[in-house]
mmCIF file of C-alpha atoms in Angstrom:
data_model
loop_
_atom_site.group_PDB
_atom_site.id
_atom_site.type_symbol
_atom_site.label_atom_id
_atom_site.label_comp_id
_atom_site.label_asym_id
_atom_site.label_seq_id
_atom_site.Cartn_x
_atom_site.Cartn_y
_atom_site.Cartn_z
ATOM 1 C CA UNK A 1 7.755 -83.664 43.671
ATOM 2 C CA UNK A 2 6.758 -79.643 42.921
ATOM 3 C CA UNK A 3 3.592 -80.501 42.872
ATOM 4 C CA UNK A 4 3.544 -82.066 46.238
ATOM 5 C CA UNK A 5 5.893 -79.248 47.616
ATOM 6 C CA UNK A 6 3.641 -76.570 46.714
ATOM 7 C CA UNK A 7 0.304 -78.497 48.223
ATOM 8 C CA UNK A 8 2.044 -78.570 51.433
ATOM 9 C CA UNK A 9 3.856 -75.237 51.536
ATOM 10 C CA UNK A 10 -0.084 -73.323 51.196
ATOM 11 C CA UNK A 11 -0.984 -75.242 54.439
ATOM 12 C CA UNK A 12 1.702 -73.722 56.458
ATOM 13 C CA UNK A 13 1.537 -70.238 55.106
ATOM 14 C CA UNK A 14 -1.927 -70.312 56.569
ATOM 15 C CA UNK A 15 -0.832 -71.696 59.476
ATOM 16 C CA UNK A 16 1.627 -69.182 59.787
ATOM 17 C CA UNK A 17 -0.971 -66.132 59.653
ATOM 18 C CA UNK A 18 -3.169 -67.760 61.787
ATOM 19 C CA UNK A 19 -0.234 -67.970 64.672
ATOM 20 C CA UNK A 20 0.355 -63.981 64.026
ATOM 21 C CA UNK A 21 -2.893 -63.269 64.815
ATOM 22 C CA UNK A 22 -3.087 -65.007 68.529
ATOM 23 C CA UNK A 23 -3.122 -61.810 70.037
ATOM 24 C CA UNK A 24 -4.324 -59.372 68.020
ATOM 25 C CA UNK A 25 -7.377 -57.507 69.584
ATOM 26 C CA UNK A 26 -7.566 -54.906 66.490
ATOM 27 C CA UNK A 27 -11.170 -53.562 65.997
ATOM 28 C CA UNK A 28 -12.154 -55.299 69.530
ATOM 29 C CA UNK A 29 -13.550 -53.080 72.613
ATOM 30 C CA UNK A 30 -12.541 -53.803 75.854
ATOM 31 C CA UNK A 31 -14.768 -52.914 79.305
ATOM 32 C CA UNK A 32 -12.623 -53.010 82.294
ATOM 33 C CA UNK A 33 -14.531 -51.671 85.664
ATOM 34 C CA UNK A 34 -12.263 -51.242 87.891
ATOM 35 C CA UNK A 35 -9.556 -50.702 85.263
ATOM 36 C CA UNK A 36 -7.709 -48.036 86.587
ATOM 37 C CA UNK A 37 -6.114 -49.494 89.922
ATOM 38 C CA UNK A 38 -1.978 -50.667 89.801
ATOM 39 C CA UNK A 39 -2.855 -54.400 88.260
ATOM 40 C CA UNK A 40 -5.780 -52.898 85.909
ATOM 41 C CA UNK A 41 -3.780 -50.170 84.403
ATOM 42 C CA UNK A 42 -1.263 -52.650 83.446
ATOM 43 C CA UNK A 43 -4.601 -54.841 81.855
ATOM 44 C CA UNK A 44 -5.569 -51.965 80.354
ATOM 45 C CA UNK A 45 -2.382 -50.598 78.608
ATOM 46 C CA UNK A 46 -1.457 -54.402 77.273
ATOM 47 C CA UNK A 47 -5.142 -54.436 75.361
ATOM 48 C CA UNK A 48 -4.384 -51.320 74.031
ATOM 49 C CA UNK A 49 -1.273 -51.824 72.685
ATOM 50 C CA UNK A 50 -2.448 -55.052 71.196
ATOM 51 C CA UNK A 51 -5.337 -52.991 69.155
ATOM 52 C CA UNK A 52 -8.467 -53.150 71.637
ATOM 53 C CA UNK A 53 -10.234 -49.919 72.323
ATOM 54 C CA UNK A 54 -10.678 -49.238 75.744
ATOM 55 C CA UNK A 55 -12.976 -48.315 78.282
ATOM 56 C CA UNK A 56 -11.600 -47.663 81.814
ATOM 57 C CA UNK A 57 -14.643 -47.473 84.454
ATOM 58 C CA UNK A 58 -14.346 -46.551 88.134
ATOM 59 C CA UNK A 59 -16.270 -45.157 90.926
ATOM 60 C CA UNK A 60 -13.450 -42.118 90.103
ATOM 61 C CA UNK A 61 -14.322 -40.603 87.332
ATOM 62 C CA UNK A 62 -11.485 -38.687 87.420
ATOM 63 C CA UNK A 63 -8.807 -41.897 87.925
ATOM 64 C CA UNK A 64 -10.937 -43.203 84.840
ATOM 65 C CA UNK A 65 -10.482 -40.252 82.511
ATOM 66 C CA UNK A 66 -7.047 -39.632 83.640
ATOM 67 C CA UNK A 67 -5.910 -43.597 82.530
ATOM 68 C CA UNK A 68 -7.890 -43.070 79.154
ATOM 69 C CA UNK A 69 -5.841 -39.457 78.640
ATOM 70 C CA UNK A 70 -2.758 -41.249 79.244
ATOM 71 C CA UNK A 71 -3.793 -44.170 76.508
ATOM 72 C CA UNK A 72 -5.111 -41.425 74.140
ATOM 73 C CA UNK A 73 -1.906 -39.722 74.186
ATOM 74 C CA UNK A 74 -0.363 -42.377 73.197
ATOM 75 C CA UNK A 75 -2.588 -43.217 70.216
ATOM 76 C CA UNK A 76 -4.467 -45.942 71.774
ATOM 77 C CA UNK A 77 -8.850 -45.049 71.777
ATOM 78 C CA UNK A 78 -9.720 -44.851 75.201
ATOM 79 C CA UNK A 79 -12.573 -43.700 77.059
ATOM 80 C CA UNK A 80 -13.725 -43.309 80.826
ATOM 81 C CA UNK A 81 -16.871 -43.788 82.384
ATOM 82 C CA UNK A 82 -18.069 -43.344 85.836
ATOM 83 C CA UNK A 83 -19.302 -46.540 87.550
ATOM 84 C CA UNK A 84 -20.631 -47.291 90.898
ATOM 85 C CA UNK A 85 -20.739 -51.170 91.197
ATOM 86 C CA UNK A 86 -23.276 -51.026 94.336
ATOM 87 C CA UNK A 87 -25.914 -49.978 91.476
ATOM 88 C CA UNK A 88 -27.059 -52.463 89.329
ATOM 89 C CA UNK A 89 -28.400 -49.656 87.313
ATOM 90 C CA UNK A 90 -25.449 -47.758 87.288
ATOM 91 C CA UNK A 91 -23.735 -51.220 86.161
ATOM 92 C CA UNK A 92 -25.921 -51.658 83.163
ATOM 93 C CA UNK A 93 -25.290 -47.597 82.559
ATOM 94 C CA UNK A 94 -21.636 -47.794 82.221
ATOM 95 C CA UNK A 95 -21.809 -50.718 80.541
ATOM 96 C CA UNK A 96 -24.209 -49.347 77.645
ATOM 97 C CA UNK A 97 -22.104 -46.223 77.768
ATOM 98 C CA UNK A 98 -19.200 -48.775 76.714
ATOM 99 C CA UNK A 99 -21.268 -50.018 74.084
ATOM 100 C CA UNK A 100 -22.019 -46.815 72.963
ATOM 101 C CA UNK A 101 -18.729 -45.316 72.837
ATOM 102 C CA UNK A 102 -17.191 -47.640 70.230
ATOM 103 C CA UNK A 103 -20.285 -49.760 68.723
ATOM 104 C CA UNK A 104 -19.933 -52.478 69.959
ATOM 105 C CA UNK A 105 -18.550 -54.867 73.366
ATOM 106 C CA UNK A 106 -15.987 -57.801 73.091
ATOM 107 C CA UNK A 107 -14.253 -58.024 76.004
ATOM 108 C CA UNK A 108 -15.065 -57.771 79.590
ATOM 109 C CA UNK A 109 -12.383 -57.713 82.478
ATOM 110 C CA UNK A 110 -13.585 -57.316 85.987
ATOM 111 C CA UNK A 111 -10.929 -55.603 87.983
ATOM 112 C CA UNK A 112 -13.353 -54.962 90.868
ATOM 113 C CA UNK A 113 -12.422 -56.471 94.252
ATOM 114 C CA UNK A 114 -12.428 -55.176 98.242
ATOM 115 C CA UNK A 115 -11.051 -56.562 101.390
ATOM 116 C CA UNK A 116 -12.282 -55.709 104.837
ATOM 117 C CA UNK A 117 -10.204 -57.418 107.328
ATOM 118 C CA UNK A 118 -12.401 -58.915 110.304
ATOM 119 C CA UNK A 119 -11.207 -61.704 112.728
ATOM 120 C CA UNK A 120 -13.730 -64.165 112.303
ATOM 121 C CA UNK A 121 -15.619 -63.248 116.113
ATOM 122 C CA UNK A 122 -15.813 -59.702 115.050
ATOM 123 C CA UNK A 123 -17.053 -59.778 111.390
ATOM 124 C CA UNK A 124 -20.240 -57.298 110.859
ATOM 125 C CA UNK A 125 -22.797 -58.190 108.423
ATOM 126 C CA UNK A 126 -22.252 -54.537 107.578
ATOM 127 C CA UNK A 127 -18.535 -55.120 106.464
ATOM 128 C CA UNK A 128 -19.811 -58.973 104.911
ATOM 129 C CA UNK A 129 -22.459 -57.555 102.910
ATOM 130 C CA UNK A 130 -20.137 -55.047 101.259
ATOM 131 C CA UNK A 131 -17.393 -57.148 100.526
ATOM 132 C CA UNK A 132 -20.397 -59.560 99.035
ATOM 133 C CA UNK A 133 -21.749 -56.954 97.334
ATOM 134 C CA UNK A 134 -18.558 -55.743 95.163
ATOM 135 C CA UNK A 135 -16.240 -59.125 94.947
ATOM 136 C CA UNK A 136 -19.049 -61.380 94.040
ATOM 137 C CA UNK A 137 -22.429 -59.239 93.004
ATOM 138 C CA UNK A 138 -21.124 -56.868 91.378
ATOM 139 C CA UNK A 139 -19.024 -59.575 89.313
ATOM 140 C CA UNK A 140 -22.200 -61.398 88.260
ATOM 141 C CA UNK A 141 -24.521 -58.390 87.177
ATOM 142 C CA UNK A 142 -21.124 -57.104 85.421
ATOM 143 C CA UNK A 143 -20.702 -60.324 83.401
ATOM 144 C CA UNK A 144 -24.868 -60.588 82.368
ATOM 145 C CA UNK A 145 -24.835 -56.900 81.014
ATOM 146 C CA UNK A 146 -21.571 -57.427 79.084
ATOM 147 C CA UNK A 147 -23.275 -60.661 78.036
ATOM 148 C CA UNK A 148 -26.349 -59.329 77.001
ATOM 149 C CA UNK A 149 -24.427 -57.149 74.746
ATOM 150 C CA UNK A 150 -21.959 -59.911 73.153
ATOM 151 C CA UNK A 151 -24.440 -62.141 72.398
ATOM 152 C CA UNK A 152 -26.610 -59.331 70.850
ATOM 153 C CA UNK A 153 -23.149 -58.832 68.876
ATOM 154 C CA UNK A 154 -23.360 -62.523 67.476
ATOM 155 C CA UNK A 155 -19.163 -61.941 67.451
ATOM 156 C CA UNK A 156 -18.311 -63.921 70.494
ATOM 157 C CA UNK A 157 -16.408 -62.734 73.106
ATOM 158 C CA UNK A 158 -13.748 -62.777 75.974
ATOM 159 C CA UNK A 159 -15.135 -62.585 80.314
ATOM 160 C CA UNK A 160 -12.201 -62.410 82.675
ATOM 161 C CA UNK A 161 -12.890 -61.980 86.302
ATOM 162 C CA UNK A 162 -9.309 -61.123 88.691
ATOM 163 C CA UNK A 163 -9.515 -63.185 91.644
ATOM 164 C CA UNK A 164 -6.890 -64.046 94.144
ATOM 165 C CA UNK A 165 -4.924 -67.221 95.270
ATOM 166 C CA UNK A 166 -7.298 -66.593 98.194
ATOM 167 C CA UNK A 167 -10.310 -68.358 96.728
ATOM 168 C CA UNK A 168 -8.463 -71.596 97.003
ATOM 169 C CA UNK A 169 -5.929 -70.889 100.078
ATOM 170 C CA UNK A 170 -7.028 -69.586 103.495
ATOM 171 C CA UNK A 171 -4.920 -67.346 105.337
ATOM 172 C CA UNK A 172 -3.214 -67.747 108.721
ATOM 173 C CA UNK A 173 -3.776 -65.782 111.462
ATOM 174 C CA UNK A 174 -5.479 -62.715 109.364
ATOM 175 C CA UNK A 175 -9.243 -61.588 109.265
ATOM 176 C CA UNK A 176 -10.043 -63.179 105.663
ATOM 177 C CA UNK A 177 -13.742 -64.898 106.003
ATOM 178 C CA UNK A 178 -15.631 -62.288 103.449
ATOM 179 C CA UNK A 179 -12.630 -62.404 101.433
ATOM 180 C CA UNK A 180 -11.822 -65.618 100.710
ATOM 181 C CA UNK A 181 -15.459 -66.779 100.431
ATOM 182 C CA UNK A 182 -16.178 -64.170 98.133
ATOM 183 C CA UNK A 183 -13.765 -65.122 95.746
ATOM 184 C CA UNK A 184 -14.092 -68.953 96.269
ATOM 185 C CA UNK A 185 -17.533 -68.261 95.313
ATOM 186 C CA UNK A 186 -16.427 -65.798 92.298
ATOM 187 C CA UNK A 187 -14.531 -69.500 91.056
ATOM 188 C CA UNK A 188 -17.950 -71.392 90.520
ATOM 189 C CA UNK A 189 -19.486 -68.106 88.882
ATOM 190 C CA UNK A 190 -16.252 -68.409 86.120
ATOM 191 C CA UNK A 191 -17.458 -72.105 85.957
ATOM 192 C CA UNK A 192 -21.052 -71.813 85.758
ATOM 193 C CA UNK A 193 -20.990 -68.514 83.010
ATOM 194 C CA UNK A 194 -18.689 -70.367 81.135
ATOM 195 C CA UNK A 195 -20.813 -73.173 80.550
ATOM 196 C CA UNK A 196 -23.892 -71.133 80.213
ATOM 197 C CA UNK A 197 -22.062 -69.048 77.315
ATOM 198 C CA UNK A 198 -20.127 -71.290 75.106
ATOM 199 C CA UNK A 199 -23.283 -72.065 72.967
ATOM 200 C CA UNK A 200 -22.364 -68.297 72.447
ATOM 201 C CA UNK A 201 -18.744 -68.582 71.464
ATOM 202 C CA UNK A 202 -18.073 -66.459 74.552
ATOM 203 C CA UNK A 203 -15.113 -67.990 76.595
ATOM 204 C CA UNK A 204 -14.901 -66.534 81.011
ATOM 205 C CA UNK A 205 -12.200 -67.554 82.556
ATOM 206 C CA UNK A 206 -10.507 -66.054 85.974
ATOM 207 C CA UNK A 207 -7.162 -64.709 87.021
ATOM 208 C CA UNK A 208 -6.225 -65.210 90.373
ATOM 209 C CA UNK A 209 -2.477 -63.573 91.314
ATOM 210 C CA UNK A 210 -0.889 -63.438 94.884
ATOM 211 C CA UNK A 211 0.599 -60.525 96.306
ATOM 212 C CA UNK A 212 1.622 -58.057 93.612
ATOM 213 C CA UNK A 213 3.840 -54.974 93.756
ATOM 214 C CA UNK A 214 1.136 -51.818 93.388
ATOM 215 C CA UNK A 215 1.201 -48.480 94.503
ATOM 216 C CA UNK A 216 -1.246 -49.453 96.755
ATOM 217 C CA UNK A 217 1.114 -51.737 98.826
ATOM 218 C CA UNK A 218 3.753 -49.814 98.330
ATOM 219 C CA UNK A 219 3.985 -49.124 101.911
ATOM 220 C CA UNK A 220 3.932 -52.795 103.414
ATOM 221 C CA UNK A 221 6.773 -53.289 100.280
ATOM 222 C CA UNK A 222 9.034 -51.479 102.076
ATOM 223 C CA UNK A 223 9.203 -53.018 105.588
ATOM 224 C CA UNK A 224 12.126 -55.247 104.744
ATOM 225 C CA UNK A 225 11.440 -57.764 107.189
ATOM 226 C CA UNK A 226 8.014 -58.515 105.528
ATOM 227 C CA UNK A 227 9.212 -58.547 102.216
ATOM 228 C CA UNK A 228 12.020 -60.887 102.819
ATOM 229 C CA UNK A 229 9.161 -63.412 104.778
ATOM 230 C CA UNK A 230 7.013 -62.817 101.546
ATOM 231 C CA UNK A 231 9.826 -64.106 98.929
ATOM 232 C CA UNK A 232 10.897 -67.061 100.676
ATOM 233 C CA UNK A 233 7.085 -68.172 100.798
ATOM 234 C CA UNK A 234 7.042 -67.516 96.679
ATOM 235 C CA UNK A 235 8.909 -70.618 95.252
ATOM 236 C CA UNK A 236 10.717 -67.854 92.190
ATOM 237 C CA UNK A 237 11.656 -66.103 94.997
ATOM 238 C CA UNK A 238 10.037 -62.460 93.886
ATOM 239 C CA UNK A 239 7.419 -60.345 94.610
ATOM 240 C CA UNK A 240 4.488 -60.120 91.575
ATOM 241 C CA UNK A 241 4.989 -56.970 88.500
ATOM 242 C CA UNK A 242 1.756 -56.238 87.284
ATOM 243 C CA UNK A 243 3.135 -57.212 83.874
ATOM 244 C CA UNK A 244 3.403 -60.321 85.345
ATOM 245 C CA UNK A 245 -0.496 -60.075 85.366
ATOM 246 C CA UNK A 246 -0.764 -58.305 82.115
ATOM 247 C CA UNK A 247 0.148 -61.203 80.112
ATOM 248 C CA UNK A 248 -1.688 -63.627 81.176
ATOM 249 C CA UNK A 249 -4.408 -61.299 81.082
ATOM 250 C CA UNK A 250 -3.992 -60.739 77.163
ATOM 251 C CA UNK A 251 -3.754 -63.894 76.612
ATOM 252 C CA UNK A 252 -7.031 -65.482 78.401
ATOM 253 C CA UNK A 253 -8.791 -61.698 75.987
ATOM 254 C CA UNK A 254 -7.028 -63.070 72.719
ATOM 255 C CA UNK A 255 -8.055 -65.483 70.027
ATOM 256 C CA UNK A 256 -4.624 -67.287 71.255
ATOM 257 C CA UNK A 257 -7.335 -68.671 74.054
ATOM 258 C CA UNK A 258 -10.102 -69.390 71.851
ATOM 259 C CA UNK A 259 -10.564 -72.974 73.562
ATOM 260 C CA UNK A 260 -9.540 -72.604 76.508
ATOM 261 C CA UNK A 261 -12.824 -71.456 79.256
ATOM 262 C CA UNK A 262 -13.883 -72.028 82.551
ATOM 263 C CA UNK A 263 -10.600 -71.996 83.834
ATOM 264 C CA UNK A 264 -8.407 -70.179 86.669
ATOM 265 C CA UNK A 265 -4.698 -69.321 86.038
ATOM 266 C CA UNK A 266 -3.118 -68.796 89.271
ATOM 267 C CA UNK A 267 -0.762 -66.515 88.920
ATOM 268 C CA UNK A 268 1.563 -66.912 92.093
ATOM 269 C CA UNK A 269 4.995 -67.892 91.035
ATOM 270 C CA UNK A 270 4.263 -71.194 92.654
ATOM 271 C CA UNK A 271 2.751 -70.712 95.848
ATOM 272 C CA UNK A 272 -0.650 -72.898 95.222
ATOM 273 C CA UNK A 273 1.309 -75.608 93.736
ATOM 274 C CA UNK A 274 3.597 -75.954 96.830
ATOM 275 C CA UNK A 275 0.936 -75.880 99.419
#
């Protein structure tokens, strides 16, 4: 009886070790363009405090360096880097500046994303294009450089693109046709790189949350009569934290997700599922 208590106490110790490690990112860099906006930050700050280094890119530099002071000062490496995503060269830039910073590139999260509202008469090729050009472009020349660089890395690696529950729901009464068919179309890019880089050990997988509470709605927050409309649509009955977007997040960059690719996590408190 010892001896067969001890054989199959080893297993579980393993198993044990294995489990503690789901989420630790120690050693691992993380690229997030686009990284320093309300549902980013939060992104950003969760890698770091799980032990990825971080680099916050932006068309701000400023916004960029400012995020990676605040993670700095709180022990976390962090760097900023300037990034325009209309450039493809500017794209690969940044991207080798990433590499360069900390030796190496695990982890890519796309926090890039526009919206220019357009009735569908009245849309401009001028307002299409650009909406084309940063949801959907941008995403795909920002997931071959980081690509390029993981499987130089022969490590593997972690793609997560932020979508929206608006590449699978249209929206009533609202100017959404660049939108929404720029992140429908960001879906079958997850699908598509995902297939074309698990030979690689590299998993890309898509978060796609509803509304969520940023500074940068702050002001349609507070009319009460639009709030109030908004949480009886959401079946939990609340409004979207960007923690609430951070965890998944983490989860989809850590070896906890290690099978799991291809995929898109709504993250709506229900809405998708009820309509």
């Amino acid at each position: 009886m010892a001896d067969t208590a001890s054989t199959s106490i080893t297993p579980r110790i393993d198993f044990a070790r294995e489990l503690a490690g789901l989420y630790d990112l120690s050693g691992q860099v993380a690229f997030l363009p686009g990284g320093y906006g309300g549902i980013g930050e939060a992104i950003a700050w969760a890698l770091a405090q799980a032990g990825a280094r971080v680099v916050v890119a932006g068309r701000s530099a400023a916004k960029a360096d400012a995020l990676a002071s605040a993670l700095r000062t709180a022990d976390h490496d962090a760097r900023g880097v300037a990034l325009d995503v209309h450039s493809l060269a500017d794209i690969r830039a940044a991207t080798d500046t990433a590499m360069d910073a900390f030796g190496r590139l695990d982890i890519l999260v796309n926090c890039v994303g526009i919206q220019r509202e357009e009735p569908l008469a009245d849309v401009t090729e001028e307002a299409f294009d650009e909406v084309y050009r940063v949801n959907l472009k941008a995403a795909m020349f920002l997931a071959q450089a980081a690509a390029q660089r993981q499987i130089a890395g022969k490590r593997g690696g972690r793609q997560l693109h932020l979508l929206s529950v608006r590449s699978q729901l249209g929206l009533r009464k609202r100017g959404y046709s660049a939108y929404c068919s720029t992140k429908g179309a960001l879906v079958m890019l997850v699908k598509q790189h995902a297939m074309e880089l698990a030979p690689e050990r590299i998993t890309v997988n898509g978060l796609a949350p509803t509304f969520v509470y940023t500074e940068l709605i702050r002001h349609v927050m507070e009319n009460a009569a639009f709030r109030r409309q908004l949480e009886e649509r959401i079946p939990l009955g609340r409004i979207a934290d960007p923690k609430d977007v951070a965890g998944p997040a983490l989860f989809f960059c850590a070896p906890a997700s290690g099978f799991v690719t291809g995929q898109v996590l709504y993250v709506d408190g229900g809405i998708t599922a009820s309509q």
